[in-house]
Short mmCIF file of C-alpha atoms and ligand atoms in Angstrom, two decimals:
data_model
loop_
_atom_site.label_atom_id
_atom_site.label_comp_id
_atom_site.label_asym_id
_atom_site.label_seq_id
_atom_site.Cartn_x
_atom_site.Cartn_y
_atom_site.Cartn_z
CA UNK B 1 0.00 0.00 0.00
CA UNK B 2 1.00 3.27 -1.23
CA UNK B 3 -0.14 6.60 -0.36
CA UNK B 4 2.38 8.42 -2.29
CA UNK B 5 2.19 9.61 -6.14
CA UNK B 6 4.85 8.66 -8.51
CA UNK B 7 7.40 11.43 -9.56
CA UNK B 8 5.15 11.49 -12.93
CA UNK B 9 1.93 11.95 -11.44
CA UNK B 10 3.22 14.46 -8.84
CA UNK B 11 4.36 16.20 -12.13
CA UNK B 12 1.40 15.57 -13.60
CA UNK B 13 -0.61 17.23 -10.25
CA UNK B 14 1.20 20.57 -10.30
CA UNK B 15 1.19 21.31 -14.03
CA UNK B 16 -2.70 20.79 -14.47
CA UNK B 17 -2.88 22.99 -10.81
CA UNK B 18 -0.61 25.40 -12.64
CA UNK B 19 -2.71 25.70 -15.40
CA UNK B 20 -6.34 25.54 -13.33
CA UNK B 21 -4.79 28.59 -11.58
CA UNK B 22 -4.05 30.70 -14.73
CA UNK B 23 -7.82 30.23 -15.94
CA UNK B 24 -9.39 30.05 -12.15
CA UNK B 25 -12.81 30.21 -10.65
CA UNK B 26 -13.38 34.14 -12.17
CA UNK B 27 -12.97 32.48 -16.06
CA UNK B 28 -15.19 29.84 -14.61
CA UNK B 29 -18.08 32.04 -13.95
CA UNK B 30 -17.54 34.70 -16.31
CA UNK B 31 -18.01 31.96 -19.30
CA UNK B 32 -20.70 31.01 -17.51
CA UNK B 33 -22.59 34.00 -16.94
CA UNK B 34 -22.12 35.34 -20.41
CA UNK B 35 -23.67 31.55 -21.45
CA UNK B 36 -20.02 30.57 -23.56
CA UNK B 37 -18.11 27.61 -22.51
CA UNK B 38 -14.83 26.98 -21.44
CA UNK B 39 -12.83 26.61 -24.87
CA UNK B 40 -9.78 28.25 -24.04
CA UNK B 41 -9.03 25.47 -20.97
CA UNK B 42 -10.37 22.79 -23.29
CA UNK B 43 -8.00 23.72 -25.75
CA UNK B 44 -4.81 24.36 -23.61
CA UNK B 45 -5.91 20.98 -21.64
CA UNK B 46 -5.89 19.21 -24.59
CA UNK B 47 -2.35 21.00 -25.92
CA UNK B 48 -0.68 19.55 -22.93
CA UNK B 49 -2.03 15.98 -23.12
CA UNK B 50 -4.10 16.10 -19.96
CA UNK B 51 -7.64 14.78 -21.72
CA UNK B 52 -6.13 11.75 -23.18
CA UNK B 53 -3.95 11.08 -19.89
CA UNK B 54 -6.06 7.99 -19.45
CA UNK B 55 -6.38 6.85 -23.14
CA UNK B 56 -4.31 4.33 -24.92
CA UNK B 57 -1.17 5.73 -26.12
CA UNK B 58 -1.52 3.81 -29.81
CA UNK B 59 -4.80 6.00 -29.64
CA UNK B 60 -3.10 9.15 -29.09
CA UNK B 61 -3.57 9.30 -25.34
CA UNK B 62 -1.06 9.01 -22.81
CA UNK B 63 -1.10 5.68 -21.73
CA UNK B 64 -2.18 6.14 -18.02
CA UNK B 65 -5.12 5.14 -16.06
CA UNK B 66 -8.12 6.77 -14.00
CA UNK B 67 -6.02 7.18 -11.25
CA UNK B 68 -4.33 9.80 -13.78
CA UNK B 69 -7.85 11.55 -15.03
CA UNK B 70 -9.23 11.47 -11.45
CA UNK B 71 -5.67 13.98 -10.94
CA UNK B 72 -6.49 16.12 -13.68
CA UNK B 73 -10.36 16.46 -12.84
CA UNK B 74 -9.67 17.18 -9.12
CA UNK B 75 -6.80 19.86 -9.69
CA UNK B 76 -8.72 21.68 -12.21
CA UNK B 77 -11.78 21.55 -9.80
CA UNK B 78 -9.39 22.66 -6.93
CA UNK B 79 -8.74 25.70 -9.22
CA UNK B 80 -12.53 26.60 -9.14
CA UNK B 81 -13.00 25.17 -12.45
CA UNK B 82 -15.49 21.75 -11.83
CA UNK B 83 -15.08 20.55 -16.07
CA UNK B 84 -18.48 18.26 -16.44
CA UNK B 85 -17.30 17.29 -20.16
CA UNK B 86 -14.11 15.56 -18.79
CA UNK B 87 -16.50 13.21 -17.05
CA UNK B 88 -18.47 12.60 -20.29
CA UNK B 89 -15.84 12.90 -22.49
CA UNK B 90 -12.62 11.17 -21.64
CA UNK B 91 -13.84 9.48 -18.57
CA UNK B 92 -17.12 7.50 -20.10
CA UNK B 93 -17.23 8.00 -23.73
CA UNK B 94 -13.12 7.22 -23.84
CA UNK B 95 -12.85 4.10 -22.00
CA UNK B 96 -15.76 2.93 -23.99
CA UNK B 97 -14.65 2.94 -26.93
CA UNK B 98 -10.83 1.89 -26.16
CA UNK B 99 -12.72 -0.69 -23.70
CA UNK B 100 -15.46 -2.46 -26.58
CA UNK B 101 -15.14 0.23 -29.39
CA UNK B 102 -14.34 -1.56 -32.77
CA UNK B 103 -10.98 -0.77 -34.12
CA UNK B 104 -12.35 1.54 -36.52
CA UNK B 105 -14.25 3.22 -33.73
CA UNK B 106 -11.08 3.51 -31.71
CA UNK B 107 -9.31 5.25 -34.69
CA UNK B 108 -12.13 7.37 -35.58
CA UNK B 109 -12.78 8.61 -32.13
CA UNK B 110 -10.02 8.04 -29.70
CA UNK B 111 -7.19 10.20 -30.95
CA UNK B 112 -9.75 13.45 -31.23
CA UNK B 113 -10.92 12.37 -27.76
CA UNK B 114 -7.14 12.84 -26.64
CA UNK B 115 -6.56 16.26 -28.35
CA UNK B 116 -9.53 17.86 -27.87
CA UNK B 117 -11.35 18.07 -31.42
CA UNK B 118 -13.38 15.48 -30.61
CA UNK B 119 -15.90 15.47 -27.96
CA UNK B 120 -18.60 13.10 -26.70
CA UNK B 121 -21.36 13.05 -24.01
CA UNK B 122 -23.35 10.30 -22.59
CA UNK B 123 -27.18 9.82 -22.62
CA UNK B 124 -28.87 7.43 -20.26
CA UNK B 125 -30.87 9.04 -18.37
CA UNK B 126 -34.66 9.21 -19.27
CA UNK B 127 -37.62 10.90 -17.73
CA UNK B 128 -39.41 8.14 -16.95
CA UNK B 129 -37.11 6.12 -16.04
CA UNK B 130 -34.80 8.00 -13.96
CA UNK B 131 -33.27 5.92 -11.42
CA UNK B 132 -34.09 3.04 -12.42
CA UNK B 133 -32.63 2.06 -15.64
CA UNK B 134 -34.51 -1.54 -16.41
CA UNK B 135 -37.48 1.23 -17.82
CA UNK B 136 -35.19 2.87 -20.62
CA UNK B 137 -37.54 2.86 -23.28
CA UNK B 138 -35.59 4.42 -25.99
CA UNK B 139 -35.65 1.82 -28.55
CA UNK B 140 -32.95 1.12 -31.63
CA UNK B 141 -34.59 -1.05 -34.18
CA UNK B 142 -32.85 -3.15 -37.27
CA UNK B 143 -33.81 -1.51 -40.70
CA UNK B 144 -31.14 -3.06 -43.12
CA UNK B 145 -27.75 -1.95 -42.22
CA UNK B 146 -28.32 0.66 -39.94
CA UNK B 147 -30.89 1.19 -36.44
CA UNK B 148 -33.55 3.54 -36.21
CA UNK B 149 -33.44 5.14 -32.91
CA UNK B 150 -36.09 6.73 -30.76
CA UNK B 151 -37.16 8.07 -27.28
CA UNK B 152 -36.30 10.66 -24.64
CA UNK B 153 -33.36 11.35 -22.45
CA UNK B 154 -32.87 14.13 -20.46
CA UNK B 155 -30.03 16.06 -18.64
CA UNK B 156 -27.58 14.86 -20.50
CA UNK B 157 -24.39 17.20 -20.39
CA UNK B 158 -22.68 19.25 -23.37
CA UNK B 159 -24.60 18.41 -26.09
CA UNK B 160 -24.16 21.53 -27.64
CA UNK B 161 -20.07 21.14 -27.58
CA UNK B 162 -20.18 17.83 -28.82
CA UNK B 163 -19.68 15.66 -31.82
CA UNK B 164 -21.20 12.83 -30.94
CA UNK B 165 -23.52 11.60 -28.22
CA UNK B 166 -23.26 7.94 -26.59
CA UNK B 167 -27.16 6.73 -26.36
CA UNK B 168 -28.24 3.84 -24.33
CA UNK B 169 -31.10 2.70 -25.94
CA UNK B 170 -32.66 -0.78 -26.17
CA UNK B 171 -32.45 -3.23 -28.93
CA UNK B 172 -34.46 -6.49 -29.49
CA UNK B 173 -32.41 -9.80 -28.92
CA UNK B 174 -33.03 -12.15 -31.98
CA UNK B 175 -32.79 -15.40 -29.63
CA UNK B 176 -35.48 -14.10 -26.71
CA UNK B 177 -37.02 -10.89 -28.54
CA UNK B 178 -36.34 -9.30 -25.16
CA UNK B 179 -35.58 -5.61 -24.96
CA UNK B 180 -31.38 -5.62 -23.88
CA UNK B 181 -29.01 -1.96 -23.83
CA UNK B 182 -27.08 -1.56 -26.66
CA UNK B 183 -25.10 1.67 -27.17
CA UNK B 184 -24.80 4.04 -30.20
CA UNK B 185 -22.64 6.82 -31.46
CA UNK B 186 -25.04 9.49 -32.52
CA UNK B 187 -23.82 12.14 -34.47
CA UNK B 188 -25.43 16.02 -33.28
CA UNK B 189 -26.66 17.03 -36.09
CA UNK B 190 -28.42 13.66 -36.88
CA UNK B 191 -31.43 14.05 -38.65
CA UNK B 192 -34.58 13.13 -36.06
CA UNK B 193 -32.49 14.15 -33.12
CA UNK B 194 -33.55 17.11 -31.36
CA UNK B 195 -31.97 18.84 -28.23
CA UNK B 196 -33.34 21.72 -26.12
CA UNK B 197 -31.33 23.36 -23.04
CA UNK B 198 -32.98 22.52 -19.75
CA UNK B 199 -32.54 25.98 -17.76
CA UNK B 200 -30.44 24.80 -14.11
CA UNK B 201 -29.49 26.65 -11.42
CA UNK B 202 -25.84 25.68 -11.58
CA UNK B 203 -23.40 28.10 -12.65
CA UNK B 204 -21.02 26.72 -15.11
CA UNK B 205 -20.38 26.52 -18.93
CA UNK B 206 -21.40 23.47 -19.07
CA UNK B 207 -24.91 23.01 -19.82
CA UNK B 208 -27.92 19.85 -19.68
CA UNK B 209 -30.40 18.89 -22.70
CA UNK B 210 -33.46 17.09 -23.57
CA UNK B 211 -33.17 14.99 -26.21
CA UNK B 212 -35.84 13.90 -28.66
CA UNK B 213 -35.19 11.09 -31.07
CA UNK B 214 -37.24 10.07 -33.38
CA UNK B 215 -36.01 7.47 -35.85
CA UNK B 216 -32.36 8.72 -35.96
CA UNK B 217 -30.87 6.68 -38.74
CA UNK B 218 -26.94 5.39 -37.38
CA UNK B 219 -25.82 2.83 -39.64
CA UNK B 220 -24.35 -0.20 -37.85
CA UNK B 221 -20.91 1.00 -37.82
CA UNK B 222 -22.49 3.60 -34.93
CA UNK B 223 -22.94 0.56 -32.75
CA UNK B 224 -20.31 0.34 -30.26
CA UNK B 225 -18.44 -3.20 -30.72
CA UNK B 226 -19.92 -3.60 -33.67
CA UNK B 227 -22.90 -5.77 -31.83
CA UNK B 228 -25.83 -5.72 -29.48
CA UNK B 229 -24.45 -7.83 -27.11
CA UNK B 230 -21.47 -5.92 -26.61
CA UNK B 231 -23.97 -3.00 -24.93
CA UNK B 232 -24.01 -4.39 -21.42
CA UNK B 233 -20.61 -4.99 -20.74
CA UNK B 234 -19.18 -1.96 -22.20
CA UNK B 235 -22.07 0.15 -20.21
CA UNK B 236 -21.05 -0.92 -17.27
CA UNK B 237 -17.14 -0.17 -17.64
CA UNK B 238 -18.08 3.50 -18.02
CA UNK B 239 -19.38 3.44 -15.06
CA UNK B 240 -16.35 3.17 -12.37
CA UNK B 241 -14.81 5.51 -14.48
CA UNK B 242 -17.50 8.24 -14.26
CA UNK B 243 -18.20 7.65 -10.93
CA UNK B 244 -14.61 7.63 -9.99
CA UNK B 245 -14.14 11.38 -11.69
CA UNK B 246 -17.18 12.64 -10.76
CA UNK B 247 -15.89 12.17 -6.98
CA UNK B 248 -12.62 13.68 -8.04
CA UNK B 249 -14.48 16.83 -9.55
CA UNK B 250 -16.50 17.14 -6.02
CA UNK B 251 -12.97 16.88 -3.87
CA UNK B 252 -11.43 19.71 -6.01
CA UNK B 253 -14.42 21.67 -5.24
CA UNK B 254 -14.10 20.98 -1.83
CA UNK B 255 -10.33 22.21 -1.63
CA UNK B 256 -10.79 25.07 -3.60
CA UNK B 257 -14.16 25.75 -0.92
CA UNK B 258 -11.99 25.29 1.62
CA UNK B 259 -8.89 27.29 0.56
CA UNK B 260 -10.59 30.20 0.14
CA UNK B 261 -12.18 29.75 3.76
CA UNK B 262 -9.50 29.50 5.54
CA UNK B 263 -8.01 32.53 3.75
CA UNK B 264 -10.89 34.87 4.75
CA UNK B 265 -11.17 33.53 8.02
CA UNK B 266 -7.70 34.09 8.77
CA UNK B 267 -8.00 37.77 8.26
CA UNK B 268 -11.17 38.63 8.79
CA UNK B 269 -11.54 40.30 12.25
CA UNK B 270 -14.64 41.14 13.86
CA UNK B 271 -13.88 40.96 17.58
CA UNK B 272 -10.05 42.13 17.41
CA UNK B 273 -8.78 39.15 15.93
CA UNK B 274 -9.59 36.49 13.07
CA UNK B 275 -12.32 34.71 13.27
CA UNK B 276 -10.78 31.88 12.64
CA UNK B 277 -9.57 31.98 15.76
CA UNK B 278 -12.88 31.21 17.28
CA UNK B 279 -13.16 27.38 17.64
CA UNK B 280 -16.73 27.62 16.34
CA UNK B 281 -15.51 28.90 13.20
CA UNK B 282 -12.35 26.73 12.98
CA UNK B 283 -14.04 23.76 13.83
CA UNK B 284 -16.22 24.12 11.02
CA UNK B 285 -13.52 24.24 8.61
CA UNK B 286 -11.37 21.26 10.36
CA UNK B 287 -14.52 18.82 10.15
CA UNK B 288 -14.64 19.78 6.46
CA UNK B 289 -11.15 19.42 5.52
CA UNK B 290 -11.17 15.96 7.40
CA UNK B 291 -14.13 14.59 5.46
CA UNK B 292 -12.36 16.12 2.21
CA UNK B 293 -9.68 14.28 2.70
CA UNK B 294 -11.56 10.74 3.36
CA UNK B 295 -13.44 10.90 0.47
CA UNK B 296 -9.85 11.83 -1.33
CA UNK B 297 -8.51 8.40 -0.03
CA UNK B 298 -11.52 6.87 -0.74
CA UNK B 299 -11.34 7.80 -4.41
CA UNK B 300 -7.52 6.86 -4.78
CA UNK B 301 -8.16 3.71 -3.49
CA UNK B 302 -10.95 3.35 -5.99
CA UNK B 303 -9.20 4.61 -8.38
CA UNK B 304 -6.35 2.29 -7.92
CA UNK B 305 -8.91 -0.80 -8.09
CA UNK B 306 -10.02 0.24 -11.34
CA UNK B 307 -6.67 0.68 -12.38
CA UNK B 308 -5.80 -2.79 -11.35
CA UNK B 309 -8.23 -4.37 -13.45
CA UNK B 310 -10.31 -5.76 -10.16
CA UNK B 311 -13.33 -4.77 -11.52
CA UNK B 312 -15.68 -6.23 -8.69
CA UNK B 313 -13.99 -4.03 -6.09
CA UNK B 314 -13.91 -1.17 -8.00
CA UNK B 315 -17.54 -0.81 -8.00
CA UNK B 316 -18.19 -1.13 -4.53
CA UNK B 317 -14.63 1.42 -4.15
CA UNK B 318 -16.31 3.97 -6.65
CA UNK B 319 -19.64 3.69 -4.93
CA UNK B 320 -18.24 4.56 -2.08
CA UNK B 321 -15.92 7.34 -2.72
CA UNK B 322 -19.12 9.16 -5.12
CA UNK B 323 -20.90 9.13 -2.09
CA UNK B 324 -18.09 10.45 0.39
CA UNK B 325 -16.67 12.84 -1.69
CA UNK B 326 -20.24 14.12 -2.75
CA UNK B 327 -21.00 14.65 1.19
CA UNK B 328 -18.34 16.32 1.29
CA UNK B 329 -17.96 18.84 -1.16
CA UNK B 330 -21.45 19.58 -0.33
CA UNK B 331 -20.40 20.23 3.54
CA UNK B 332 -17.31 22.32 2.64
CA UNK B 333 -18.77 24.74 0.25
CA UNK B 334 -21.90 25.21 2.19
CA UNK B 335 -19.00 26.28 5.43
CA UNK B 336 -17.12 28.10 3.22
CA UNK B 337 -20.84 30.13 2.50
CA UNK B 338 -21.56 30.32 6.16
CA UNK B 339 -17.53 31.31 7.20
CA UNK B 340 -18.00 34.07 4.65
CA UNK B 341 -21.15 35.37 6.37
CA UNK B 342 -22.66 37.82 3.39
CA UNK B 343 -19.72 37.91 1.87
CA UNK B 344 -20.45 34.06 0.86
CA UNK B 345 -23.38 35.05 -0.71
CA UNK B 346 -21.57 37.41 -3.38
CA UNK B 347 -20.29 36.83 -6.77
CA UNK B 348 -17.10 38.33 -5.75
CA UNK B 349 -15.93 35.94 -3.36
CA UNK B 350 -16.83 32.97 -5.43
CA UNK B 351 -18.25 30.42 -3.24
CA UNK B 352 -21.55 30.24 -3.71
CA UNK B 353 -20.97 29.74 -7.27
CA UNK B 354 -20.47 26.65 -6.60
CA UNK B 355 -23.08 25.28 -4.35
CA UNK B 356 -25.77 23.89 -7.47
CA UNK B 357 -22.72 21.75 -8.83
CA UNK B 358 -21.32 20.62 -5.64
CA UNK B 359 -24.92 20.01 -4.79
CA UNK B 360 -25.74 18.19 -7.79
CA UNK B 361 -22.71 15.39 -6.91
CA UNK B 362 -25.47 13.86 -4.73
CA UNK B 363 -27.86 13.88 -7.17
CA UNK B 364 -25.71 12.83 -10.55
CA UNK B 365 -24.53 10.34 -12.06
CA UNK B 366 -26.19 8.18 -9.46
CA UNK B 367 -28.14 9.97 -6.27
CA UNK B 368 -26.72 9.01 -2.60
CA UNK B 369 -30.06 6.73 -1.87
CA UNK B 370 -29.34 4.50 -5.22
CA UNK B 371 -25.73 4.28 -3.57
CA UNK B 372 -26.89 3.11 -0.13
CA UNK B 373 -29.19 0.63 -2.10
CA UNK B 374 -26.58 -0.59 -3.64
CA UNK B 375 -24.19 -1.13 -0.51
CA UNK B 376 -27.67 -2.51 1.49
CA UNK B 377 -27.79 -5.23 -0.86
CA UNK B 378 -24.50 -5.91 -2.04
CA UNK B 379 -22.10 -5.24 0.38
CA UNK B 380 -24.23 -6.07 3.76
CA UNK B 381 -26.49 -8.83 2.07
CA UNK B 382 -30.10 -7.23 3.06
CA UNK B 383 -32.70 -8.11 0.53
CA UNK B 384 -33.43 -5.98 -2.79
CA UNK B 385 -35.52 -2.82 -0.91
CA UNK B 386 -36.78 -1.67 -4.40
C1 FAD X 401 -26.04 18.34 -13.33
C2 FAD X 401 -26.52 17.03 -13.87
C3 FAD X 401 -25.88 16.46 -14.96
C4 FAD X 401 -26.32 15.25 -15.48
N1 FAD X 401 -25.69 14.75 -16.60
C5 FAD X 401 -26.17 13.60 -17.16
C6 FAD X 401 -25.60 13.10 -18.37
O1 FAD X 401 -24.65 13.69 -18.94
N2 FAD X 401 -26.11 11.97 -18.91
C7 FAD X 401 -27.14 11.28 -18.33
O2 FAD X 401 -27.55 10.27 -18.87
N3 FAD X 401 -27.72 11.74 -17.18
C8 FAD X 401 -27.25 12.88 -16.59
N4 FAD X 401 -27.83 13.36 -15.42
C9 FAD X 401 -28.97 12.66 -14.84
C10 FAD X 401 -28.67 11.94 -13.53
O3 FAD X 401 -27.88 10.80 -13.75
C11 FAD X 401 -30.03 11.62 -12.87
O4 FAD X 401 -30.58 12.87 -12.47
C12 FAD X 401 -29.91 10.68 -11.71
O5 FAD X 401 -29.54 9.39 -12.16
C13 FAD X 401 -31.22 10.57 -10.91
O6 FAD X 401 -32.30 10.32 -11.76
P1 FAD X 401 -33.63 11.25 -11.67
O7 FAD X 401 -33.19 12.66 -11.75
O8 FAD X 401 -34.61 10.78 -12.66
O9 FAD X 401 -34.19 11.02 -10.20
P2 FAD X 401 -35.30 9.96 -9.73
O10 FAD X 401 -34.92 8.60 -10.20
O11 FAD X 401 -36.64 10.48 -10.09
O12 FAD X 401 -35.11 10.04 -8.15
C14 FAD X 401 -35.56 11.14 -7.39
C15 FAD X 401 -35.14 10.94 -5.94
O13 FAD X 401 -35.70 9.71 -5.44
C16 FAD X 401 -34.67 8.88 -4.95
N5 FAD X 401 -34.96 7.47 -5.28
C17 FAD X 401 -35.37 6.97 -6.48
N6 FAD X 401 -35.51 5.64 -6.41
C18 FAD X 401 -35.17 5.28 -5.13
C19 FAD X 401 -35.12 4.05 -4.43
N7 FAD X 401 -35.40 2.89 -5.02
N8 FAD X 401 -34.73 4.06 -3.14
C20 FAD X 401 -34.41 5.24 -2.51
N9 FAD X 401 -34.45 6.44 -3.13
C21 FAD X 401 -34.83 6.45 -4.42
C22 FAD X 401 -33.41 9.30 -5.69
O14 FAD X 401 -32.25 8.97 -4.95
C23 FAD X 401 -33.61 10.80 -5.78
O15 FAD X 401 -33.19 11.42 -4.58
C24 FAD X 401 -27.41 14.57 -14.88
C25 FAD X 401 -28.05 15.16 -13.78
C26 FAD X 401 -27.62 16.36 -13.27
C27 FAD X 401 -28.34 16.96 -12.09
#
């Protein structure tokens, strides 16, 4: 057991840091608030290899694992700058395809996925189904060589920046007729595919969609591993991933949170000296920092599973560090808020910027009660509650 980085990804660390700082919380918001998105960090991101850290190197990428992305996503985060799309992106839509993508999906996506020109986002979620997955309805049916695709799915991130969009939908085994997931690379600007911006109170570039499909033609080559029974399996290994990042992205927002608390309370003064020297304010910060940095171990350790290739562990590891590190960068930014006093509440401190995204970590990709269902059942052995 190691808790240490190697030289590279210490390396790694303070050159994404150094960059999250030149950009910082203020670009965050400003790109935000004037409704553009975060090119410029995308672009410089992808200049220094940081979206393709995780990706094969044949591929374009840099030959590293989560445990890599996860360092990228929480130091860019810990800059003020929470990036949704390298979830999507890299994180889901890139081990995907280098996971169960077809070689010719590897070579057409992969390398863009590693510099940048190529972006992808993720589509499961639909609004009847929600939570529970076994209702997706969104059906791909057989017409020749290619599917016809339609349904709903909604609040599914960057659509507008991207290329391509990963859909979940259903298709009909020939043995059983039953309905099983199969995924599909759907072009944008797909004929029959619709998207309309769902208005959230979360300030970032990034934004969420409805989608509407109806019949969306993708000829088979769309269909990831070139078959329908490739869906499951390669479904479920962007899902350690994304969870593992999206707990990454929630400690960085926690550290930033907590960085600039302890900075104001260390010179505010209000009763002739900080207030940070008040244990009622200090203590608030301490028991922050201290679930911070469990939910930090929690996701290295996942993170490391995944890494490993012990896929079993890794889900229960992932689980379990989404669900710390969400608790927790939901506690720190709400104390750095109430540390702040008014000043919390202001633009120009930038902390309350970030409480709808923090928030939203318990929510997405999977809520807090989904993850204590899961760890009921298959980590204490109590029977199926839902
Ligand atoms: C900012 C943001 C970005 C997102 N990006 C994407 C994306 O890119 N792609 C995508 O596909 N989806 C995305 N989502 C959707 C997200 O994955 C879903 O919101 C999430 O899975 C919950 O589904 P739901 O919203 O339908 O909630 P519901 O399923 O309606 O649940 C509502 C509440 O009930 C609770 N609940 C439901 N069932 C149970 C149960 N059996 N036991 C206990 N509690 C239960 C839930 O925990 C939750 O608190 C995003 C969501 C947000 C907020």
């Amino acid at each position: 057991m190691d808790f240490d980085l190697t030289p590279e990804q210490e390396l790694l660390r303070d050159s994404v840091a150094a960059l999250g700082r030149r950009f910082g919380h203020e670009y965050f918001v400003a790109r935000a608030k004037a409704g553009e998105h975060s090119d410029e960090l995308w672009a410089e991101a992808a200049k220094h290899g940081y979206l393709g850290v995780s990706l094969p190197e044949q591929y374009g990428g840099g030959g590293g694992g989560i445990t890599e992305l996860a360092i990228v996503v929480e130091e860019l985060a810990a800059a003020g700058c929470p990036l949704l799309l390298l979830v999507v992106s890299p994180a889901i839509a890139g081990t995907i395809l280098a996971k169960h993508g077809t070689e010719d999906q590897r070579q057409h996506f992969l390398p863009g996925i590693s510099d940048g020109t190529v972006k992808i986002c993720f589509a499961i979620t639909e609004p009847d189904a929600g939570s529970n997955f076994h209702r997706l309805t969104t059906v791909a049916t057989r017409d020749g060589d290619d599917y016809l695709i339609s349904g709903r799915k909604v609040y599914i991130s960057g659509v507008d920046e991207c290329d391509h969009i990963l859909v979940v939908a259903r298709t009909a085994d020939s043995r059983d007729g039953k309905l099983k997931p199969a995924l599909f690379l759907v072009p944008t600007d797909a004929p029959g595919l619709e998207y309309r911006k769902i208005e959230m109170e979360i300030v970032s570039p990034e934004n969420q969609f409805q989608l509407f499909l109806d019949d969306v033609r993708v000829p088979a080559g769309g269909l990831i591993g070139g078959s329908a029974d490739a869906g499951l399996p390669a479904l479920f290994s962007g899902l350690n991933p994304e969870r593992i990042t999206v707990a990454a992205m929630g400690a960085g927002t926690a550290r930033y949170a907590l960085e600039k608390a302890s900075k104001y309370v260390a010179t505010r003064n209000v009763w002739g000296r900080p207030i940070g020297a008040h244990q009622g304010v200090a203590h608030q910060l301490a028991h922050a920092y201290a679930q911070m940095e469990l939910a930090r171990l929690a996701i290295a350790k996942a993170a490391a599973r995944y890494d490993a290739g012990r896929d079993v562990e890794a889900g229960v590891a992932a689980n379990l560090a989404k669900y710390a590190s969400a608790e927790a960068s939901t506690l720190a930014v709400d104390t750095a808020i109430q540390v702040h006093g008014g000043n919390g509440m202001t633009t120009e401190y930038g902390v309350a910027t970030l409480l709808g995204g923090a928030r939203a970590g318990r929510i997405a990709p999977v809520s807090r009660e989904m993850i204590l269902n899961f760890i009921a059942q298959h980590v204490l052995g109590q029977e199926k509650s839902y």
